[in-house]
Amino acid sequence: MITAPARRRQALLLALAVLGTASLAACTAGPGSDGNRPRSSAVPADPAARPDLGRFYGQKLTWRPCGAYRCAALTVPMDYSRPGDGRTFVLPVAKAVTAAPGKRVGSLVLNPGGPGERGVRLIKDGVADDLGRGVRERFDVVSFDPRGVGESKPALTCRTEEPTERAEPTGGEPQGTPLHPRTDAERADVLADARTTAADCRKASGALLPHVGTDDAARDLDVLRAALGERRLTYVGWSYGTSLGTSYAEQFPRRVRAMVLDGAVDPSLDWRQRMLGQATGFRKAVEEYAESCAATIGAACPGATPEEIRALIDRLIERTQREPLPVDDSASGLDAAGLVSALSLSMYTPEDQWADLSEALRAADDGDGTRLAGLTTGGEESPDPEAEAEVEAEGEVEAEGEAGSEAGSEDEADVPEDNRDAALIAINCLDVPHPHDAQAYWDALAPAEKAAGVYGTTGVTNELVCRDWPTGRGRPHRVNAPGVPSVLVVGTAGDPATPYGEAVSLARQFPDGMLLTFDSTGHTGYGRNACVDRQVEEYLISLTRVRPGTTCTA
């Protein structure tokens, strides 16, 4: 559920469907979901006035050059219910300074989504260059790595020095994860795999897991607002960033100046509704690829007709369920679950990704899965030495004296080059309650297959890791943000990851929500279309309302 504008998006896109977690999508609000949002602890109307949070709200960011940008570090309490216990997160922050200081309105804070995407990397990849001139002249463009993510100190990881030993498959020789586990042996293997993943995450990051939820990240966002010197927040969140924005609006409704939520996540949906919505979205998107490939990329398509493309995909799914495709420098190859991930991940920006997918499908049909496997990695990046150095240097940042990071060394385990997968699991599993009884997942398999085929059944099995996860206090609920000003929700009609129905629902749930429709395929709209960009940026700059029924076309 990630996204950032246009050409910068490619490197940020592909964390989501490898795991297929359900916290990303669905359709309409379920019955009985009108309750108030549970809180992890009571929050006064003005948290900045709380004496125990004063040292965090009172801190001033120390900006240092980092390439063409400015970088700093923000210290926040690990546990907002016990902010004085000495445990903190130190979060890297980066900004692109306004292009016209004389016209500056304030700071525009961005979140690229995920969960697990790094905001500092977004800034350093030049996202500000993709924003309209009016926005660049009036705002410093700011982003940060959320708690546990990227170069946050400490950061999440599911990698341990001694990984939990994985049980031998009960069916004999190792096989790829079945797309639809039907037998007791297949289900036992899938359960064991999910249990091992959860155990590894607890072993490596157990102390952090209860503290990386979206409600706490939204509190960090308010501390950042104060540290930036802003009375009210101007914010754009893509995909999962809409969850972060919604939580902020609920906890701090009168602190919002302007808020754009693009690729909406509806908080009223439970895990199963979300999973079915997203899985159905990906199935429809792959069908659209078969239908529209020729019109989008021409002769590069892997078939002359939609029927040929569908037959090729079906053929590959059958083949990879029997035996993984060989992949260069890989002993395991590409199995059917990897193929489904590659297909799903390639649906985010058709204009950028369908040509690569088509070449990869041709190669796979010839017996080489290397290119398809490459589509599932998302162009993983190495750590950013500058950002890490900034966080280390600012680890002792003072907020009225003593708000430095005192997280134990046990929490600062060796973090892999890219911890997006760990963050994706940890945050989604904590935010969205999941059943502990395995039967609930098996019961979901048949309806998921009927609604979304292999995208549905893999969606169910990917949810199993949350079965053994710490349970957060959040519950499905409708937005409760009295007093929040007009919020702009952007929905893309053919969005596979956050289906359009969620945008419609979320806009209705805000007291004065506005809906902007982008009539196109792909994930999110801002940064992909001039009409969407114009409407969003007029709102950000001048708080111009978007008229009901406004639709932009590709």
Short mmCIF file of N, CA, C and O in Angstrom, two decimals, residues 163-223:
data_model
loop_
_atom_site.label_atom_id
_atom_site.label_comp_id
_atom_site.label_asym_id
_atom_site.label_seq_id
_atom_site.Cartn_x
_atom_site.Cartn_y
_atom_site.Cartn_z
N PRO A 163 17.83 -18.09 13.60
CA PRO A 163 16.43 -18.15 13.20
C PRO A 163 15.76 -19.40 13.74
O PRO A 163 16.40 -20.45 13.92
N THR A 164 14.47 -19.28 14.02
CA THR A 164 13.69 -20.43 14.46
C THR A 164 13.73 -21.50 13.39
O THR A 164 13.52 -21.23 12.20
N GLU A 165 14.01 -22.73 13.80
CA GLU A 165 14.11 -23.81 12.83
C GLU A 165 12.74 -24.10 12.25
O GLU A 165 11.75 -24.26 12.97
N ARG A 166 12.70 -24.18 10.94
CA ARG A 166 11.43 -24.45 10.26
C ARG A 166 11.20 -25.95 10.19
O ARG A 166 12.11 -26.71 9.87
N ALA A 167 9.97 -26.30 10.48
CA ALA A 167 9.62 -27.73 10.48
C ALA A 167 9.69 -28.29 9.07
O ALA A 167 9.42 -27.60 8.09
N GLU A 168 10.08 -29.56 8.99
CA GLU A 168 10.08 -30.23 7.70
C GLU A 168 8.64 -30.39 7.21
O GLU A 168 7.73 -30.65 7.99
N PRO A 169 8.39 -30.19 5.91
CA PRO A 169 7.04 -30.37 5.38
C PRO A 169 6.53 -31.78 5.70
O PRO A 169 7.25 -32.76 5.55
N THR A 170 5.27 -31.84 6.15
CA THR A 170 4.70 -33.13 6.51
C THR A 170 4.43 -33.99 5.30
O THR A 170 4.25 -35.20 5.41
N GLY A 171 4.41 -33.37 4.12
CA GLY A 171 4.13 -34.13 2.91
C GLY A 171 5.36 -34.69 2.24
O GLY A 171 5.28 -35.22 1.13
N GLY A 172 6.54 -34.55 2.89
CA GLY A 172 7.75 -35.11 2.27
C GLY A 172 8.66 -34.03 1.75
O GLY A 172 9.08 -33.16 2.50
N GLU A 173 8.99 -34.07 0.47
CA GLU A 173 9.93 -33.12 -0.12
C GLU A 173 9.39 -31.69 -0.03
O GLU A 173 8.18 -31.47 -0.16
N PRO A 174 10.25 -30.70 0.19
CA PRO A 174 9.80 -29.31 0.25
C PRO A 174 9.11 -28.88 -1.04
O PRO A 174 9.56 -29.22 -2.12
N GLN A 175 8.03 -28.15 -0.89
CA GLN A 175 7.29 -27.62 -2.02
C GLN A 175 7.06 -26.14 -1.78
O GLN A 175 7.23 -25.63 -0.68
N GLY A 176 6.63 -25.42 -2.82
CA GLY A 176 6.25 -24.04 -2.63
C GLY A 176 4.99 -23.96 -1.79
O GLY A 176 4.25 -24.94 -1.64
N THR A 177 4.73 -22.77 -1.24
CA THR A 177 3.51 -22.57 -0.46
C THR A 177 2.30 -22.83 -1.36
O THR A 177 2.17 -22.21 -2.42
N PRO A 178 1.40 -23.74 -0.97
CA PRO A 178 0.24 -24.03 -1.83
C PRO A 178 -0.66 -22.81 -1.93
O PRO A 178 -0.87 -22.10 -0.94
N LEU A 179 -1.19 -22.57 -3.12
CA LEU A 179 -2.08 -21.44 -3.31
C LEU A 179 -3.40 -21.64 -2.59
O LEU A 179 -4.05 -20.68 -2.19
N HIS A 180 -3.81 -22.89 -2.44
CA HIS A 180 -5.03 -23.20 -1.69
C HIS A 180 -4.75 -24.47 -0.89
O HIS A 180 -4.93 -25.58 -1.41
N PRO A 181 -4.30 -24.35 0.36
CA PRO A 181 -4.03 -25.54 1.15
C PRO A 181 -5.33 -26.27 1.49
O PRO A 181 -6.18 -25.73 2.20
N ARG A 182 -5.46 -27.50 1.00
CA ARG A 182 -6.71 -28.24 1.17
C ARG A 182 -6.57 -29.40 2.15
O ARG A 182 -7.49 -29.68 2.93
N THR A 183 -5.42 -30.06 2.11
CA THR A 183 -5.26 -31.24 2.96
C THR A 183 -4.76 -30.83 4.35
O THR A 183 -4.24 -29.72 4.54
N ASP A 184 -4.92 -31.74 5.30
CA ASP A 184 -4.43 -31.46 6.65
C ASP A 184 -2.92 -31.21 6.63
O ASP A 184 -2.42 -30.34 7.35
N ALA A 185 -2.20 -31.95 5.80
CA ALA A 185 -0.75 -31.80 5.74
C ALA A 185 -0.38 -30.43 5.19
O ALA A 185 0.52 -29.76 5.72
N GLU A 186 -1.05 -30.01 4.11
CA GLU A 186 -0.75 -28.70 3.54
C GLU A 186 -1.05 -27.59 4.54
O GLU A 186 -0.28 -26.64 4.69
N ARG A 187 -2.15 -27.71 5.25
CA ARG A 187 -2.52 -26.67 6.21
C ARG A 187 -1.56 -26.65 7.40
O ARG A 187 -1.22 -25.58 7.91
N ALA A 188 -1.13 -27.81 7.82
CA ALA A 188 -0.16 -27.86 8.91
C ALA A 188 1.14 -27.19 8.50
O ALA A 188 1.76 -26.46 9.29
N ASP A 189 1.57 -27.39 7.25
CA ASP A 189 2.80 -26.78 6.77
C ASP A 189 2.68 -25.25 6.70
O ASP A 189 3.59 -24.52 7.09
N VAL A 190 1.54 -24.78 6.18
CA VAL A 190 1.33 -23.34 6.07
C VAL A 190 1.28 -22.70 7.47
O VAL A 190 1.87 -21.64 7.71
N LEU A 191 0.60 -23.35 8.39
CA LEU A 191 0.55 -22.85 9.77
C LEU A 191 1.93 -22.79 10.39
O LEU A 191 2.29 -21.82 11.07
N ALA A 192 2.70 -23.84 10.19
CA ALA A 192 4.03 -23.90 10.78
C ALA A 192 4.92 -22.79 10.23
O ALA A 192 5.69 -22.17 10.97
N ASP A 193 4.80 -22.53 8.94
CA ASP A 193 5.60 -21.48 8.32
C ASP A 193 5.24 -20.12 8.90
O ASP A 193 6.12 -19.30 9.22
N ALA A 194 3.93 -19.84 9.02
CA ALA A 194 3.48 -18.57 9.58
C ALA A 194 3.92 -18.43 11.04
O ALA A 194 4.36 -17.36 11.48
N ARG A 195 3.82 -19.53 11.78
CA ARG A 195 4.21 -19.50 13.19
C ARG A 195 5.71 -19.22 13.33
O ARG A 195 6.13 -18.48 14.23
N THR A 196 6.51 -19.78 12.45
CA THR A 196 7.95 -19.56 12.50
C THR A 196 8.29 -18.11 12.20
O THR A 196 9.15 -17.50 12.86
N THR A 197 7.63 -17.53 11.19
CA THR A 197 7.86 -16.12 10.87
C THR A 197 7.53 -15.24 12.06
O THR A 197 8.29 -14.33 12.42
N ALA A 198 6.38 -15.48 12.69
CA ALA A 198 5.98 -14.68 13.85
C ALA A 198 6.97 -14.86 14.99
O ALA A 198 7.33 -13.90 15.69
N ALA A 199 7.45 -16.09 15.19
CA ALA A 199 8.40 -16.35 16.27
C ALA A 199 9.72 -15.63 16.03
O ALA A 199 10.32 -15.07 16.96
N ASP A 200 10.18 -15.61 14.79
CA ASP A 200 11.41 -14.90 14.47
C ASP A 200 11.26 -13.40 14.75
O ASP A 200 12.19 -12.75 15.26
N CYS A 201 10.11 -12.84 14.41
CA CYS A 201 9.88 -11.41 14.64
C CYS A 201 9.84 -11.11 16.14
O CYS A 201 10.40 -10.11 16.59
N ARG A 202 9.19 -11.98 16.91
CA ARG A 202 9.16 -11.78 18.36
C ARG A 202 10.55 -11.89 18.96
O ARG A 202 10.93 -11.13 19.85
N LYS A 203 11.33 -12.84 18.47
CA LYS A 203 12.67 -13.04 18.99
C LYS A 203 13.57 -11.83 18.70
O LYS A 203 14.37 -11.42 19.54
N ALA A 204 13.43 -11.26 17.52
CA ALA A 204 14.32 -10.17 17.11
C ALA A 204 13.83 -8.80 17.57
O ALA A 204 14.64 -7.91 17.82
N SER A 205 12.51 -8.62 17.66
CA SER A 205 11.96 -7.27 17.92
C SER A 205 10.84 -7.27 18.95
O SER A 205 10.01 -6.37 18.95
N GLY A 206 10.83 -8.26 19.82
CA GLY A 206 9.70 -8.43 20.73
C GLY A 206 9.36 -7.19 21.55
O GLY A 206 8.19 -6.86 21.75
N ALA A 207 10.39 -6.47 22.02
CA ALA A 207 10.14 -5.30 22.86
C ALA A 207 9.47 -4.16 22.08
O ALA A 207 8.81 -3.30 22.67
N LEU A 208 9.65 -4.15 20.76
CA LEU A 208 9.09 -3.07 19.94
C LEU A 208 7.68 -3.35 19.47
O LEU A 208 6.92 -2.41 19.20
N LEU A 209 7.32 -4.61 19.33
CA LEU A 209 6.09 -4.97 18.62
C LEU A 209 4.83 -4.30 19.17
O LEU A 209 3.96 -3.92 18.39
N PRO A 210 4.67 -4.14 20.49
CA PRO A 210 3.45 -3.49 20.97
C PRO A 210 3.41 -1.99 20.71
O PRO A 210 2.38 -1.35 20.93
N HIS A 211 4.50 -1.41 20.23
CA HIS A 211 4.62 0.05 20.18
C HIS A 211 4.76 0.62 18.78
O HIS A 211 5.15 1.79 18.64
N VAL A 212 4.47 -0.14 17.75
CA VAL A 212 4.67 0.36 16.38
C VAL A 212 3.35 0.56 15.64
O VAL A 212 3.35 0.74 14.42
N GLY A 213 2.23 0.58 16.37
CA GLY A 213 0.94 0.74 15.72
C GLY A 213 0.73 2.14 15.17
O GLY A 213 1.44 3.11 15.50
N THR A 214 -0.28 2.26 14.33
CA THR A 214 -0.54 3.52 13.63
C THR A 214 -0.99 4.62 14.57
O THR A 214 -0.65 5.80 14.36
N ASP A 215 -1.75 4.31 15.61
CA ASP A 215 -2.17 5.35 16.54
C ASP A 215 -0.98 6.03 17.20
O ASP A 215 -0.93 7.25 17.37
N ASP A 216 0.03 5.23 17.58
CA ASP A 216 1.23 5.82 18.17
C ASP A 216 2.03 6.61 17.14
O ASP A 216 2.60 7.67 17.44
N ALA A 217 2.09 6.10 15.90
CA ALA A 217 2.78 6.84 14.84
C ALA A 217 2.10 8.18 14.58
O ALA A 217 2.77 9.18 14.28
N ALA A 218 0.77 8.23 14.71
CA ALA A 218 0.04 9.49 14.53
C ALA A 218 0.38 10.46 15.66
O ALA A 218 0.44 11.69 15.45
N ARG A 219 0.60 9.96 16.85
CA ARG A 219 1.04 10.84 17.94
C ARG A 219 2.42 11.41 17.65
O ARG A 219 2.70 12.59 17.94
N ASP A 220 3.29 10.56 17.08
CA ASP A 220 4.60 11.06 16.66
C ASP A 220 4.45 12.18 15.64
O ASP A 220 5.22 13.16 15.65
N LEU A 221 3.49 12.03 14.75
CA LEU A 221 3.26 13.05 13.72
C LEU A 221 2.89 14.38 14.36
O LEU A 221 3.28 15.45 13.87
N ASP A 222 2.16 14.33 15.47
CA ASP A 222 1.82 15.59 16.14
C ASP A 222 3.04 16.19 16.83
O ASP A 222 3.19 17.43 16.87
N VAL A 223 3.90 15.35 17.39
CA VAL A 223 5.15 15.87 17.96
C VAL A 223 5.99 16.52 16.86
O VAL A 223 6.59 17.59 17.05
#
